[in-house]
């Protein structure tokens, strides 16, 4: 029995030693989270599908320049007088007897095997097709720019959720530490009460403080679960297990003038680029609607072979021509032009509104980033001061020179200062990310600099 126990103990020891040398799992970085989101988020799939649809539309528009060719094999039989007369002519089977009135009025049923090649080509349509091709190309570019804008939205959302998880973890750490401190204080106060160095109300205050710290820890744990739910949704990985995240340390981010940031936004924001390209595409749509009033020149041709039976003899014929057409009552085309012109006015106003909103977003983000940087400096100093103040009050309380109320207030201030500090750390990084997003430069590489 002891030998069996020794073997089990030896195996357990080997397992523990082996696990100690296994490489630890690397924490999930912000860049990895963003890459997963860009590869799995359903919004990205929708955007990519829209790009493919626009690319197919551009290809489809070009097919109007290609001649249309068709092949037809037709088998028919009947005794319709016109059909019978024409079929005999096409088969080169017409005879003098077929001119008899009875044969013309009451022909015998006749069958026909017809092989036909036909084609047509729009040679000129007042440049309507060329404008439609240009419109499709611009719409394709607009869709690609809109897809980039969605990418940046996903990146910003992942950054926000990632930092929210880190902040919630910090809050749990602070709350856990404060709960331990409150429990230690309660033990200390209880001993002082028993020794006659403190009154019963001190112990009651310490008990209330310990209960409050426990409630804060429970709330912090709930906030962490909610933050993880947001991060899973942003990444498009609803089944991902909670794991360690790579911390985000305090940073001093580069500063630019508001004018430089506004100029960058005007050049690089993908949503503005998408609207600008859509505006140009709509201008081509208006041009195409105007071209529809012009003349159209098309060509056509047809070659046909007819047989009385599948292998019998017969005849063939062909016809070719050019057709010029002009719509002399273009009521529907006028309505279409009015519709396209109204759409042009709408997108012009939408672009102007978006440009104004972009300026406001950049201005707001610029101010927010400056404010967040200052808040981080103040929060760091306040945390250091509150930590030192709490240390002094603990010594004074132990020496009977301060009340428990003074001590609890100092602990509250120290706890709040830690929470404010980490809130400022993540707020500073988030403010910079929002500024990059407002400028249209929030790429995965740029987001990686936040960490």
Tab-separated table of C-alpha atoms in Angstrom:
chain	number	residue	atom	x	y	z
A	1	UNK	CA	0.000	0.000	0.000
A	2	UNK	CA	2.802	2.362	0.919
A	3	UNK	CA	4.596	1.460	-2.337
A	4	UNK	CA	1.479	2.343	-4.335
A	5	UNK	CA	1.180	5.635	-2.440
A	6	UNK	CA	4.851	6.388	-3.130
A	7	UNK	CA	4.344	5.819	-6.872
A	8	UNK	CA	1.364	8.159	-6.917
A	9	UNK	CA	3.273	10.780	-4.964
A	10	UNK	CA	6.248	10.460	-7.329
A	11	UNK	CA	3.991	10.902	-10.393
A	12	UNK	CA	2.295	13.901	-8.806
A	13	UNK	CA	5.696	15.426	-8.108
A	14	UNK	CA	6.790	14.899	-11.724
A	15	UNK	CA	3.560	16.435	-12.993
A	16	UNK	CA	3.932	19.484	-10.782
A	17	UNK	CA	7.561	19.959	-11.812
A	18	UNK	CA	6.653	19.564	-15.484
A	19	UNK	CA	3.819	22.051	-15.264
A	20	UNK	CA	6.133	24.515	-13.597
A	21	UNK	CA	8.338	24.514	-16.697
A	22	UNK	CA	5.444	24.864	-19.172
A	23	UNK	CA	5.327	28.268	-20.833
A	24	UNK	CA	2.746	30.530	-19.225
A	25	UNK	CA	-0.111	31.692	-21.424
A	26	UNK	CA	0.606	35.129	-22.825
A	27	UNK	CA	-1.965	37.775	-21.885
A	28	UNK	CA	-4.282	38.950	-24.652
A	29	UNK	CA	-2.965	42.218	-26.063
A	30	UNK	CA	-4.999	45.080	-27.467
A	31	UNK	CA	-3.638	44.437	-30.975
A	32	UNK	CA	-4.648	40.769	-30.807
A	33	UNK	CA	-8.136	41.768	-29.686
A	34	UNK	CA	-8.437	44.203	-32.592
A	35	UNK	CA	-7.188	41.642	-35.130
A	36	UNK	CA	-9.740	39.110	-33.900
A	37	UNK	CA	-12.505	41.689	-34.124
A	38	UNK	CA	-11.565	42.667	-37.678
A	39	UNK	CA	-11.578	38.995	-38.634
A	40	UNK	CA	-14.748	37.853	-36.876
A	41	UNK	CA	-17.085	40.778	-36.182
A	42	UNK	CA	-20.315	40.426	-38.251
A	43	UNK	CA	-20.199	44.119	-39.183
A	44	UNK	CA	-16.946	43.470	-41.015
A	45	UNK	CA	-18.537	40.599	-42.930
A	46	UNK	CA	-21.415	42.862	-43.957
A	47	UNK	CA	-19.007	45.584	-45.079
A	48	UNK	CA	-16.906	43.165	-47.127
A	49	UNK	CA	-20.060	41.787	-48.779
A	50	UNK	CA	-21.059	45.349	-49.728
A	51	UNK	CA	-17.630	45.847	-51.310
A	52	UNK	CA	-18.058	42.679	-53.386
A	53	UNK	CA	-21.542	43.796	-54.422
A	54	UNK	CA	-20.226	47.185	-55.577
A	55	UNK	CA	-17.365	45.515	-57.466
A	56	UNK	CA	-19.856	43.256	-59.238
A	57	UNK	CA	-21.963	46.318	-60.072
A	58	UNK	CA	-18.940	47.989	-61.684
A	59	UNK	CA	-18.323	44.878	-63.787
A	60	UNK	CA	-22.009	44.659	-64.702
A	61	UNK	CA	-22.039	48.271	-65.904
A	62	UNK	CA	-19.262	47.490	-68.384
A	63	UNK	CA	-21.207	44.641	-69.959
A	64	UNK	CA	-23.386	47.238	-71.702
A	65	UNK	CA	-20.457	47.941	-74.018
A	66	UNK	CA	-20.227	44.295	-75.102
A	67	UNK	CA	-22.286	43.089	-78.093
A	68	UNK	CA	-25.171	40.802	-77.165
A	69	UNK	CA	-25.047	37.410	-78.913
A	70	UNK	CA	-27.646	34.646	-78.675
A	71	UNK	CA	-28.179	31.147	-80.082
A	72	UNK	CA	-31.661	29.656	-80.493
A	73	UNK	CA	-32.771	26.197	-81.585
A	74	UNK	CA	-36.529	26.133	-82.280
A	75	UNK	CA	-38.761	23.172	-83.210
A	76	UNK	CA	-42.314	23.960	-84.332
A	77	UNK	CA	-45.243	22.490	-86.283
A	78	UNK	CA	-48.606	23.985	-87.323
A	79	UNK	CA	-51.055	24.765	-90.122
A	80	UNK	CA	-51.489	28.490	-89.580
A	81	UNK	CA	-51.636	29.914	-93.134
A	82	UNK	CA	-49.104	32.670	-92.531
A	83	UNK	CA	-46.828	30.313	-90.622
A	84	UNK	CA	-47.036	27.619	-93.305
A	85	UNK	CA	-46.430	30.090	-96.151
A	86	UNK	CA	-43.432	31.705	-94.471
A	87	UNK	CA	-41.943	28.401	-93.327
A	88	UNK	CA	-41.987	26.934	-96.847
A	89	UNK	CA	-40.254	30.046	-98.138
A	90	UNK	CA	-37.545	29.923	-95.458
A	91	UNK	CA	-37.005	26.179	-96.125
A	92	UNK	CA	-36.657	26.888	-99.858
A	93	UNK	CA	-39.420	24.303	-100.436
A	94	UNK	CA	-42.022	26.581	-102.086
A	95	UNK	CA	-43.509	25.268	-105.392
A	96	UNK	CA	-46.056	26.423	-107.952
A	97	UNK	CA	-48.692	24.177	-106.373
A	98	UNK	CA	-48.429	26.097	-103.109
A	99	UNK	CA	-50.045	29.100	-104.830
A	100	UNK	CA	-53.351	27.261	-105.166
A	101	UNK	CA	-56.068	29.062	-103.192
A	102	UNK	CA	-57.034	25.928	-101.297
A	103	UNK	CA	-53.387	25.319	-100.350
A	104	UNK	CA	-53.048	28.920	-99.234
A	105	UNK	CA	-56.262	28.972	-97.227
A	106	UNK	CA	-56.061	25.453	-95.820
A	107	UNK	CA	-52.426	24.372	-95.826
A	108	UNK	CA	-51.282	21.007	-94.596
A	109	UNK	CA	-49.453	20.999	-91.219
A	110	UNK	CA	-45.776	21.676	-91.638
A	111	UNK	CA	-42.884	21.239	-89.245
A	112	UNK	CA	-39.733	23.313	-88.953
A	113	UNK	CA	-36.335	22.948	-87.298
A	114	UNK	CA	-34.857	26.449	-86.953
A	115	UNK	CA	-31.283	27.275	-85.947
A	116	UNK	CA	-30.715	30.977	-85.302
A	117	UNK	CA	-27.808	33.209	-84.321
A	118	UNK	CA	-28.734	36.785	-83.404
A	119	UNK	CA	-26.837	39.761	-82.080
A	120	UNK	CA	-27.160	43.432	-81.220
A	121	UNK	CA	-24.876	46.226	-80.087
A	122	UNK	CA	-25.548	49.706	-78.766
A	123	UNK	CA	-23.061	51.710	-80.817
A	124	UNK	CA	-23.936	55.116	-79.357
A	125	UNK	CA	-26.306	56.228	-76.582
A	126	UNK	CA	-25.194	59.829	-76.019
A	127	UNK	CA	-22.546	58.631	-73.519
A	128	UNK	CA	-25.154	57.334	-71.088
A	129	UNK	CA	-23.342	54.005	-70.682
A	130	UNK	CA	-19.968	55.657	-70.083
A	131	UNK	CA	-21.462	57.787	-67.316
A	132	UNK	CA	-23.085	54.764	-65.733
A	133	UNK	CA	-19.722	52.960	-65.749
A	134	UNK	CA	-18.064	55.940	-64.106
A	135	UNK	CA	-20.863	56.089	-61.529
A	136	UNK	CA	-20.399	52.383	-60.719
A	137	UNK	CA	-16.629	52.844	-60.291
A	138	UNK	CA	-17.136	55.784	-57.923
A	139	UNK	CA	-19.732	53.863	-55.959
A	140	UNK	CA	-17.251	51.008	-55.655
A	141	UNK	CA	-14.675	53.424	-54.225
A	142	UNK	CA	-17.282	54.890	-51.898
A	143	UNK	CA	-18.171	51.441	-50.581
A	144	UNK	CA	-14.506	50.659	-49.940
A	145	UNK	CA	-14.111	53.929	-47.998
A	146	UNK	CA	-17.259	53.198	-46.009
A	147	UNK	CA	-15.826	49.777	-45.182
A	148	UNK	CA	-12.687	51.455	-43.803
A	149	UNK	CA	-14.892	53.681	-41.657
A	150	UNK	CA	-16.564	50.592	-40.215
A	151	UNK	CA	-13.128	49.100	-39.513
A	152	UNK	CA	-12.254	52.178	-37.483
A	153	UNK	CA	-15.554	52.004	-35.607
A	154	UNK	CA	-14.774	48.413	-34.659
A	155	UNK	CA	-11.248	49.361	-33.546
A	156	UNK	CA	-12.555	52.186	-31.355
A	157	UNK	CA	-15.188	49.942	-29.828
A	158	UNK	CA	-12.626	47.245	-29.028
A	159	UNK	CA	-10.315	49.821	-27.465
A	160	UNK	CA	-13.139	51.128	-25.269
A	161	UNK	CA	-14.261	47.649	-24.181
A	162	UNK	CA	-10.686	46.449	-23.618
A	163	UNK	CA	-9.897	49.388	-21.380
A	164	UNK	CA	-13.192	48.990	-19.559
A	165	UNK	CA	-12.211	45.436	-18.639
A	166	UNK	CA	-8.831	46.634	-17.373
A	167	UNK	CA	-10.462	49.399	-15.338
A	168	UNK	CA	-12.971	46.944	-13.854
A	169	UNK	CA	-10.097	44.652	-12.880
A	170	UNK	CA	-8.346	47.586	-11.219
A	171	UNK	CA	-11.536	48.409	-9.363
A	172	UNK	CA	-11.755	44.855	-8.087
A	173	UNK	CA	-8.140	45.082	-6.942
A	174	UNK	CA	-8.809	48.330	-5.105
A	175	UNK	CA	-12.057	47.017	-3.625
A	176	UNK	CA	-10.392	43.762	-2.541
A	177	UNK	CA	-7.536	45.613	-0.891
A	178	UNK	CA	-9.949	47.935	0.864
A	179	UNK	CA	-12.025	44.989	2.068
A	180	UNK	CA	-8.916	43.400	3.573
A	181	UNK	CA	-7.958	46.730	5.169
A	182	UNK	CA	-11.477	47.127	6.558
A	183	UNK	CA	-11.384	43.613	8.031
A	184	UNK	CA	-7.981	44.303	9.570
A	185	UNK	CA	-9.256	47.587	10.989
A	186	UNK	CA	-12.293	45.842	12.465
A	187	UNK	CA	-10.033	43.340	14.206
A	188	UNK	CA	-7.831	46.145	15.493
A	189	UNK	CA	-10.789	48.188	16.753
A	190	UNK	CA	-12.312	45.129	18.393
A	191	UNK	CA	-9.079	44.577	20.294
A	192	UNK	CA	-8.937	48.237	21.315
A	193	UNK	CA	-12.528	48.112	22.549
A	194	UNK	CA	-11.804	45.037	24.628
A	195	UNK	CA	-8.735	46.765	26.044
A	196	UNK	CA	-10.772	49.833	26.921
A	197	UNK	CA	-8.895	52.053	24.469
A	198	UNK	CA	-11.926	52.628	22.203
A	199	UNK	CA	-15.679	52.825	22.607
A	200	UNK	CA	-18.354	50.477	21.210
A	201	UNK	CA	-19.368	53.000	18.574
A	202	UNK	CA	-15.897	52.666	17.050
A	203	UNK	CA	-16.460	48.950	16.537
A	204	UNK	CA	-19.910	49.609	14.998
A	205	UNK	CA	-18.375	52.142	12.631
A	206	UNK	CA	-15.692	49.625	11.641
A	207	UNK	CA	-18.362	46.957	11.010
A	208	UNK	CA	-20.369	49.336	8.822
A	209	UNK	CA	-17.190	50.210	6.931
A	210	UNK	CA	-16.371	46.509	6.373
A	211	UNK	CA	-19.884	45.862	5.032
A	212	UNK	CA	-19.633	48.840	2.673
A	213	UNK	CA	-16.314	47.598	1.314
A	214	UNK	CA	-17.837	44.152	0.680
A	215	UNK	CA	-20.705	45.743	-1.268
A	216	UNK	CA	-18.200	47.677	-3.362
A	217	UNK	CA	-16.305	44.475	-4.176
A	218	UNK	CA	-19.519	42.753	-5.278
A	219	UNK	CA	-20.411	45.741	-7.494
A	220	UNK	CA	-16.919	45.766	-9.005
A	221	UNK	CA	-17.184	42.053	-9.852
A	222	UNK	CA	-20.486	42.711	-11.632
A	223	UNK	CA	-18.945	45.568	-13.614
A	224	UNK	CA	-16.143	43.259	-14.720
A	225	UNK	CA	-18.629	40.703	-16.070
A	226	UNK	CA	-20.445	43.436	-17.990
A	227	UNK	CA	-17.150	44.744	-19.383
A	228	UNK	CA	-16.231	41.274	-20.612
A	229	UNK	CA	-19.637	40.951	-22.283
A	230	UNK	CA	-18.977	44.222	-24.133
A	231	UNK	CA	-15.505	43.068	-25.208
A	232	UNK	CA	-16.794	39.709	-26.474
A	233	UNK	CA	-19.473	41.448	-28.503
A	234	UNK	CA	-17.008	43.995	-29.923
A	235	UNK	CA	-14.643	41.201	-30.953
A	236	UNK	CA	-17.429	39.048	-32.386
A	237	UNK	CA	-16.439	36.128	-30.111
A	238	UNK	CA	-19.454	35.487	-27.830
A	239	UNK	CA	-18.031	32.175	-26.550
A	240	UNK	CA	-14.578	33.487	-25.618
A	241	UNK	CA	-13.566	32.772	-22.035
A	242	UNK	CA	-12.311	35.564	-19.805
A	243	UNK	CA	-8.535	35.649	-19.876
A	244	UNK	CA	-5.676	37.851	-18.734
A	245	UNK	CA	-5.283	41.125	-20.616
A	246	UNK	CA	-2.051	42.965	-21.184
A	247	UNK	CA	-2.061	46.110	-19.002
A	248	UNK	CA	-2.177	49.615	-20.406
A	249	UNK	CA	0.343	51.821	-18.675
A	250	UNK	CA	0.200	55.614	-18.341
A	251	UNK	CA	1.345	57.383	-21.507
A	252	UNK	CA	2.205	60.862	-22.642
A	253	UNK	CA	0.764	61.084	-26.144
A	254	UNK	CA	1.931	63.504	-28.853
A	255	UNK	CA	0.173	66.842	-29.144
A	256	UNK	CA	-0.733	68.759	-32.300
A	257	UNK	CA	-2.556	71.993	-32.890
A	258	UNK	CA	-6.284	71.947	-33.571
A	259	UNK	CA	-5.695	73.300	-37.086
A	260	UNK	CA	-3.357	70.397	-37.900
A	261	UNK	CA	-5.872	67.858	-36.588
A	262	UNK	CA	-8.717	69.443	-38.578
A	263	UNK	CA	-6.595	69.355	-41.740
A	264	UNK	CA	-5.748	65.700	-41.130
A	265	UNK	CA	-9.412	64.824	-40.653
A	266	UNK	CA	-10.391	66.564	-43.889
A	267	UNK	CA	-7.856	64.437	-45.787
A	268	UNK	CA	-8.030	61.051	-44.103
A	269	UNK	CA	-11.490	60.460	-42.635
A	270	UNK	CA	-12.905	57.498	-44.590
A	271	UNK	CA	-16.537	58.456	-43.955
A	272	UNK	CA	-15.994	61.863	-45.552
A	273	UNK	CA	-14.155	60.201	-48.432
A	274	UNK	CA	-17.073	57.801	-48.899
A	275	UNK	CA	-19.550	60.684	-49.037
A	276	UNK	CA	-17.352	62.643	-51.442
A	277	UNK	CA	-17.107	59.658	-53.763
A	278	UNK	CA	-20.857	59.046	-53.457
A	279	UNK	CA	-21.415	62.703	-54.367
A	280	UNK	CA	-19.323	62.267	-57.525
A	281	UNK	CA	-21.153	59.038	-58.337
A	282	UNK	CA	-24.507	60.789	-58.021
A	283	UNK	CA	-23.265	63.545	-60.322
A	284	UNK	CA	-22.635	60.854	-62.928
A	285	UNK	CA	-26.156	59.532	-62.346
A	286	UNK	CA	-27.550	62.985	-63.134
A	287	UNK	CA	-25.399	63.077	-66.271
A	288	UNK	CA	-26.649	59.654	-67.334
A	289	UNK	CA	-30.251	60.788	-66.834
A	290	UNK	CA	-29.579	63.779	-69.102
A	291	UNK	CA	-27.891	61.568	-71.714
A	292	UNK	CA	-31.060	59.457	-71.876
A	293	UNK	CA	-32.713	62.336	-73.782
A	294	UNK	CA	-30.170	62.059	-76.624
A	295	UNK	CA	-30.340	59.862	-79.735
A	296	UNK	CA	-29.352	56.190	-79.676
A	297	UNK	CA	-27.705	54.249	-82.462
A	298	UNK	CA	-27.752	50.458	-82.346
A	299	UNK	CA	-26.906	47.667	-84.766
A	300	UNK	CA	-28.437	44.249	-85.061
A	301	UNK	CA	-28.042	41.099	-87.106
A	302	UNK	CA	-29.644	37.693	-87.514
A	303	UNK	CA	-28.716	34.457	-89.342
A	304	UNK	CA	-31.210	31.598	-89.532
A	305	UNK	CA	-31.294	28.104	-91.017
A	306	UNK	CA	-34.613	26.221	-91.458
A	307	UNK	CA	-35.236	22.516	-92.219
A	308	UNK	CA	-38.356	20.446	-92.605
A	309	UNK	CA	-36.683	17.690	-90.561
A	310	UNK	CA	-33.659	17.496	-88.327
A	311	UNK	CA	-31.433	16.044	-91.089
A	312	UNK	CA	-33.384	17.220	-94.147
A	313	UNK	CA	-32.457	19.891	-96.606
A	314	UNK	CA	-33.565	23.479	-96.132
A	315	UNK	CA	-32.556	27.075	-96.549
A	316	UNK	CA	-30.881	29.852	-94.654
A	317	UNK	CA	-31.239	33.613	-94.494
A	318	UNK	CA	-29.789	36.596	-92.774
A	319	UNK	CA	-30.643	40.192	-92.011
A	320	UNK	CA	-28.585	43.087	-90.591
A	321	UNK	CA	-29.340	46.725	-89.884
A	322	UNK	CA	-28.697	49.938	-88.036
A	323	UNK	CA	-31.373	51.566	-85.903
A	324	UNK	CA	-31.506	55.217	-84.852
A	325	UNK	CA	-34.054	56.144	-82.200
A	326	UNK	CA	-35.063	59.351	-80.429
A	327	UNK	CA	-37.666	59.572	-77.674
A	328	UNK	CA	-40.019	62.390	-78.706
A	329	UNK	CA	-42.180	62.199	-75.568
A	330	UNK	CA	-39.695	61.570	-72.695
A	331	UNK	CA	-42.099	62.049	-69.768
A	332	UNK	CA	-40.593	59.214	-67.733
A	333	UNK	CA	-37.066	60.429	-68.428
A	334	UNK	CA	-37.924	63.893	-67.123
A	335	UNK	CA	-39.197	62.332	-63.909
A	336	UNK	CA	-36.012	60.249	-63.637
A	337	UNK	CA	-33.851	63.351	-64.104
A	338	UNK	CA	-35.818	65.180	-61.405
A	339	UNK	CA	-35.358	62.236	-59.092
A	340	UNK	CA	-31.592	62.064	-59.667
A	341	UNK	CA	-31.258	65.829	-59.220
A	342	UNK	CA	-33.099	65.650	-55.888
A	343	UNK	CA	-30.774	62.847	-54.793
A	344	UNK	CA	-27.819	65.057	-55.777
A	345	UNK	CA	-29.095	67.887	-53.578
A	346	UNK	CA	-29.633	65.482	-50.703
A	347	UNK	CA	-26.127	64.027	-50.812
A	348	UNK	CA	-24.580	67.512	-51.207
A	349	UNK	CA	-26.320	68.617	-48.017
A	350	UNK	CA	-25.391	65.370	-46.266
A	351	UNK	CA	-21.716	65.859	-47.124
A	352	UNK	CA	-21.764	69.447	-45.877
A	353	UNK	CA	-23.439	68.363	-42.647
A	354	UNK	CA	-20.916	65.542	-42.147
A	355	UNK	CA	-18.008	67.920	-42.697
A	356	UNK	CA	-19.386	70.242	-40.028
A	357	UNK	CA	-19.925	67.352	-37.645
A	358	UNK	CA	-16.376	66.132	-38.299
A	359	UNK	CA	-14.990	69.525	-37.343
A	360	UNK	CA	-17.008	69.445	-34.132
A	361	UNK	CA	-15.875	65.890	-33.346
A	362	UNK	CA	-12.220	66.775	-33.859
A	363	UNK	CA	-12.564	69.922	-31.743
A	364	UNK	CA	-14.289	67.995	-28.975
A	365	UNK	CA	-11.707	65.209	-29.085
A	366	UNK	CA	-8.863	67.754	-29.060
A	367	UNK	CA	-10.206	69.407	-25.909
A	368	UNK	CA	-10.986	66.064	-24.307
A	369	UNK	CA	-7.430	64.812	-24.893
A	370	UNK	CA	-5.902	67.920	-23.316
A	371	UNK	CA	-8.266	67.665	-20.352
A	372	UNK	CA	-7.546	63.949	-19.879
A	373	UNK	CA	-3.777	64.563	-19.843
A	374	UNK	CA	-4.149	67.224	-17.134
A	375	UNK	CA	-6.502	65.002	-15.142
A	376	UNK	CA	-3.919	62.227	-15.187
A	377	UNK	CA	-1.282	64.513	-13.678
A	378	UNK	CA	-3.634	65.721	-10.943
A	379	UNK	CA	-4.882	62.210	-10.185
A	380	UNK	CA	-1.326	60.882	-9.812
A	381	UNK	CA	-0.421	63.651	-7.341
A	382	UNK	CA	-3.675	63.202	-5.412
A	383	UNK	CA	-3.109	59.467	-5.077
A	384	UNK	CA	0.383	59.982	-3.654
A	385	UNK	CA	-0.903	62.569	-1.187
A	386	UNK	CA	-3.842	60.428	-0.037
A	387	UNK	CA	-1.560	57.410	0.499
A	388	UNK	CA	0.768	59.448	2.692
A	389	UNK	CA	-2.162	61.021	4.554
A	390	UNK	CA	-3.621	57.594	5.326
A	391	UNK	CA	-0.269	56.365	6.642
A	392	UNK	CA	-0.026	59.330	9.025
A	393	UNK	CA	-3.608	58.938	10.269
A	394	UNK	CA	-3.094	55.228	10.925
A	395	UNK	CA	-0.155	56.087	13.146
A	396	UNK	CA	-2.124	58.833	14.889
A	397	UNK	CA	-5.096	56.517	15.445
A	398	UNK	CA	-2.835	53.831	16.902
A	399	UNK	CA	-1.439	56.462	19.272
A	400	UNK	CA	-4.933	57.619	20.243
A	401	UNK	CA	-4.466	61.025	18.610
A	402	UNK	CA	-7.191	60.605	15.968
A	403	UNK	CA	-10.722	59.205	15.907
A	404	UNK	CA	-11.930	56.293	13.840
A	405	UNK	CA	-14.013	58.755	11.863
A	406	UNK	CA	-10.847	60.529	10.793
A	407	UNK	CA	-9.297	57.209	9.818
A	408	UNK	CA	-12.329	56.063	7.804
A	409	UNK	CA	-12.441	59.356	5.980
A	410	UNK	CA	-8.776	59.007	5.088
A	411	UNK	CA	-9.375	55.472	3.841
A	412	UNK	CA	-12.289	56.664	1.705
A	413	UNK	CA	-10.118	59.416	0.255
A	414	UNK	CA	-7.275	56.993	-0.462
A	415	UNK	CA	-9.615	54.494	-2.128
A	416	UNK	CA	-11.275	57.204	-4.202
A	417	UNK	CA	-7.885	58.598	-5.252
A	418	UNK	CA	-6.776	55.185	-6.544
A	419	UNK	CA	-10.006	54.771	-8.456
A	420	UNK	CA	-9.651	58.274	-9.892
A	421	UNK	CA	-6.078	57.596	-10.915
A	422	UNK	CA	-6.830	54.478	-12.926
A	423	UNK	CA	-9.896	56.125	-14.354
A	424	UNK	CA	-7.628	58.959	-15.502
A	425	UNK	CA	-5.052	56.516	-16.945
A	426	UNK	CA	-7.626	54.759	-19.101
A	427	UNK	CA	-9.470	57.990	-19.813
A	428	UNK	CA	-6.264	59.515	-21.151
A	429	UNK	CA	-5.662	56.571	-23.505
A	430	UNK	CA	-9.307	56.528	-24.571
A	431	UNK	CA	-9.288	60.269	-25.257
A	432	UNK	CA	-6.282	59.837	-27.539
A	433	UNK	CA	-7.989	56.930	-29.328
A	434	UNK	CA	-11.093	59.066	-29.838
A	435	UNK	CA	-8.922	61.841	-31.266
A	436	UNK	CA	-7.335	59.403	-33.734
A	437	UNK	CA	-10.804	58.180	-34.674
A	438	UNK	CA	-12.049	61.750	-35.180
A	439	UNK	CA	-9.057	62.397	-37.454
A	440	UNK	CA	-9.653	59.155	-39.370
A	441	UNK	CA	-6.256	57.678	-38.448
A	442	UNK	CA	-7.293	55.026	-35.909
A	443	UNK	CA	-5.734	51.935	-37.490
A	444	UNK	CA	-4.733	48.711	-35.680
A	445	UNK	CA	-1.115	49.895	-35.741
A	446	UNK	CA	-2.061	53.255	-34.219
A	447	UNK	CA	-4.178	51.568	-31.551
A	448	UNK	CA	-1.223	49.363	-30.649
A	449	UNK	CA	0.640	52.481	-29.505
A	450	UNK	CA	-1.924	52.931	-26.732
A	451	UNK	CA	-0.423	49.933	-24.952
